[in-house]
JSON list of C-alpha atoms in Angstrom, two decimals:
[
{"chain": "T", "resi": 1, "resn": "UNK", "atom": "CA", "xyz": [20.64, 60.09, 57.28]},
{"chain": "T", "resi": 2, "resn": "UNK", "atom": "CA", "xyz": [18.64, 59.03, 54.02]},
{"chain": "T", "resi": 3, "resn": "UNK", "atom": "CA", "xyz": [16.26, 61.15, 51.93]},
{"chain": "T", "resi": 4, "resn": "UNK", "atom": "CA", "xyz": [13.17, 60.46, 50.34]},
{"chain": "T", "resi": 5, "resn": "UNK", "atom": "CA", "xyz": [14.94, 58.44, 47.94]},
{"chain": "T", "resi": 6, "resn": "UNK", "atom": "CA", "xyz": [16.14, 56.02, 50.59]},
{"chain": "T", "resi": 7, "resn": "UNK", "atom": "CA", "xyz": [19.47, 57.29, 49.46]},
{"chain": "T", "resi": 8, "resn": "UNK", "atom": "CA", "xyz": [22.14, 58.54, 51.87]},
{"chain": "T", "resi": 9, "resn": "UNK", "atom": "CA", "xyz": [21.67, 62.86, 51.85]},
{"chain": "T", "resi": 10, "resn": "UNK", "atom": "CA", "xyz": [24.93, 64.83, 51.13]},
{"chain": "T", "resi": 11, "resn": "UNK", "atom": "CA", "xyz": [26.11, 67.34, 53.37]},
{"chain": "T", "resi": 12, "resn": "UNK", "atom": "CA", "xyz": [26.86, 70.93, 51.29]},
{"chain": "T", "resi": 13, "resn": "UNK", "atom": "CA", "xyz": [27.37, 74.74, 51.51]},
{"chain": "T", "resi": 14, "resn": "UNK", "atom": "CA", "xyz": [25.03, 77.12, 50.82]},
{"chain": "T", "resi": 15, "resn": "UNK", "atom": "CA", "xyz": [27.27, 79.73, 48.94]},
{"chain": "T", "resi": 16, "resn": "UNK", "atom": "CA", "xyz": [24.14, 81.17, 47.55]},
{"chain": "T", "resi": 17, "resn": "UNK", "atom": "CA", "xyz": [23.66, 85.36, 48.12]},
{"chain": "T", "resi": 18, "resn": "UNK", "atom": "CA", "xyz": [20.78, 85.43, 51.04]},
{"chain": "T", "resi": 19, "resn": "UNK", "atom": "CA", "xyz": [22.40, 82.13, 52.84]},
{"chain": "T", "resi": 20, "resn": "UNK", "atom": "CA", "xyz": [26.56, 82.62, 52.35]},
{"chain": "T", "resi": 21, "resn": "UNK", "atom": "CA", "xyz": [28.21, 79.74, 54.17]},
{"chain": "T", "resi": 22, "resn": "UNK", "atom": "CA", "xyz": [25.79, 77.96, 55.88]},
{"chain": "T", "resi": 23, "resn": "UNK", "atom": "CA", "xyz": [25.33, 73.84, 56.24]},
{"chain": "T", "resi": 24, "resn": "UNK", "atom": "CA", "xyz": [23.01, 72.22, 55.02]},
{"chain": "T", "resi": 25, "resn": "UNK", "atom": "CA", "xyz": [22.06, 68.38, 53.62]},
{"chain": "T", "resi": 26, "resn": "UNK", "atom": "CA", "xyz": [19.88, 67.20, 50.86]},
{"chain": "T", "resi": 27, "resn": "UNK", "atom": "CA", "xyz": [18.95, 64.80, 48.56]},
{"chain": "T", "resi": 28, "resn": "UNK", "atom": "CA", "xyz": [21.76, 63.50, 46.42]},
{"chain": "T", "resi": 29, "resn": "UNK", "atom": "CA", "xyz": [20.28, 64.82, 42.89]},
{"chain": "T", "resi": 30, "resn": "UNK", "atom": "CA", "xyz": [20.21, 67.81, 44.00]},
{"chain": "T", "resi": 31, "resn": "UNK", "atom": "CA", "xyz": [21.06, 70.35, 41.57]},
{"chain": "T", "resi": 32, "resn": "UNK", "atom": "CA", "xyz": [22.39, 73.67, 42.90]},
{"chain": "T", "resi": 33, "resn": "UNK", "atom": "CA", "xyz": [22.62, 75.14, 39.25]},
{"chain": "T", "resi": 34, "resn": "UNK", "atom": "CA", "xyz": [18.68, 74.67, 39.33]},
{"chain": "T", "resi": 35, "resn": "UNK", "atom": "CA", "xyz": [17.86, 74.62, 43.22]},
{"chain": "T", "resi": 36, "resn": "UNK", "atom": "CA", "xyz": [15.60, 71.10, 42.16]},
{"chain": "T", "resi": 37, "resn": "UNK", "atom": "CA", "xyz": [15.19, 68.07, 44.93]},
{"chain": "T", "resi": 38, "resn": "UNK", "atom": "CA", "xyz": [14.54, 65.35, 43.62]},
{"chain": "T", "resi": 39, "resn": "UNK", "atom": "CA", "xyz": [12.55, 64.04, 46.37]},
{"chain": "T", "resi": 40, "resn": "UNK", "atom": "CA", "xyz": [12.21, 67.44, 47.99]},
{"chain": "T", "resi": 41, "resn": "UNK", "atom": "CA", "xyz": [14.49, 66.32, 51.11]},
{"chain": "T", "resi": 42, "resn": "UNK", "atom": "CA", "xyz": [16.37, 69.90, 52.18]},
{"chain": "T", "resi": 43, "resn": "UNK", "atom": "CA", "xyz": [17.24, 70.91, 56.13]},
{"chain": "T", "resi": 44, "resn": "UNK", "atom": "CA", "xyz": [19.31, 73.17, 57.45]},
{"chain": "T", "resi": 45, "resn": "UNK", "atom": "CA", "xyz": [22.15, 71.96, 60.01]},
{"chain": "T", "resi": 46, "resn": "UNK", "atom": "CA", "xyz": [22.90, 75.39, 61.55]},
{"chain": "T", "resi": 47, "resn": "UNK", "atom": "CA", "xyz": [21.61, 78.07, 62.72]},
{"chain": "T", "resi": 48, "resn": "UNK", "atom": "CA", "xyz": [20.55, 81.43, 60.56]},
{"chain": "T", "resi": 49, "resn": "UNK", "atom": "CA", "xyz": [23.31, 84.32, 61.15]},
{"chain": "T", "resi": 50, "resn": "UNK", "atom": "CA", "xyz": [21.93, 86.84, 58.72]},
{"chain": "T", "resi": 51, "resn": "UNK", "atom": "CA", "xyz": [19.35, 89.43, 59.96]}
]
């Protein structure tokens, strides 16, 4: 799968408070320090388990 970019995405883990464990793939500049896209390119692979 490629982004925006026309780069290939990276697949990660959200480790963030609200979101804890769950898949996801972005851009490759994506920044988690800063939560900035480069291109904007974000999508979650699973499904939410949080209510």
């Amino acid at each position: 799968m490629k982004c925006k970019c026309e780069t290939a995405c990276e697949h990660r883990t959200s480790w963030a408070l609200q979101n804890p464990g769950r898949k996801f793939v972005t851009c490759k500049f994506y920044n988690p320090n800063s939560s900035m896209h480069r291109c904007g390119f974000f999508m979650w692979v699973d499904e939410d388990m949080t209510e």
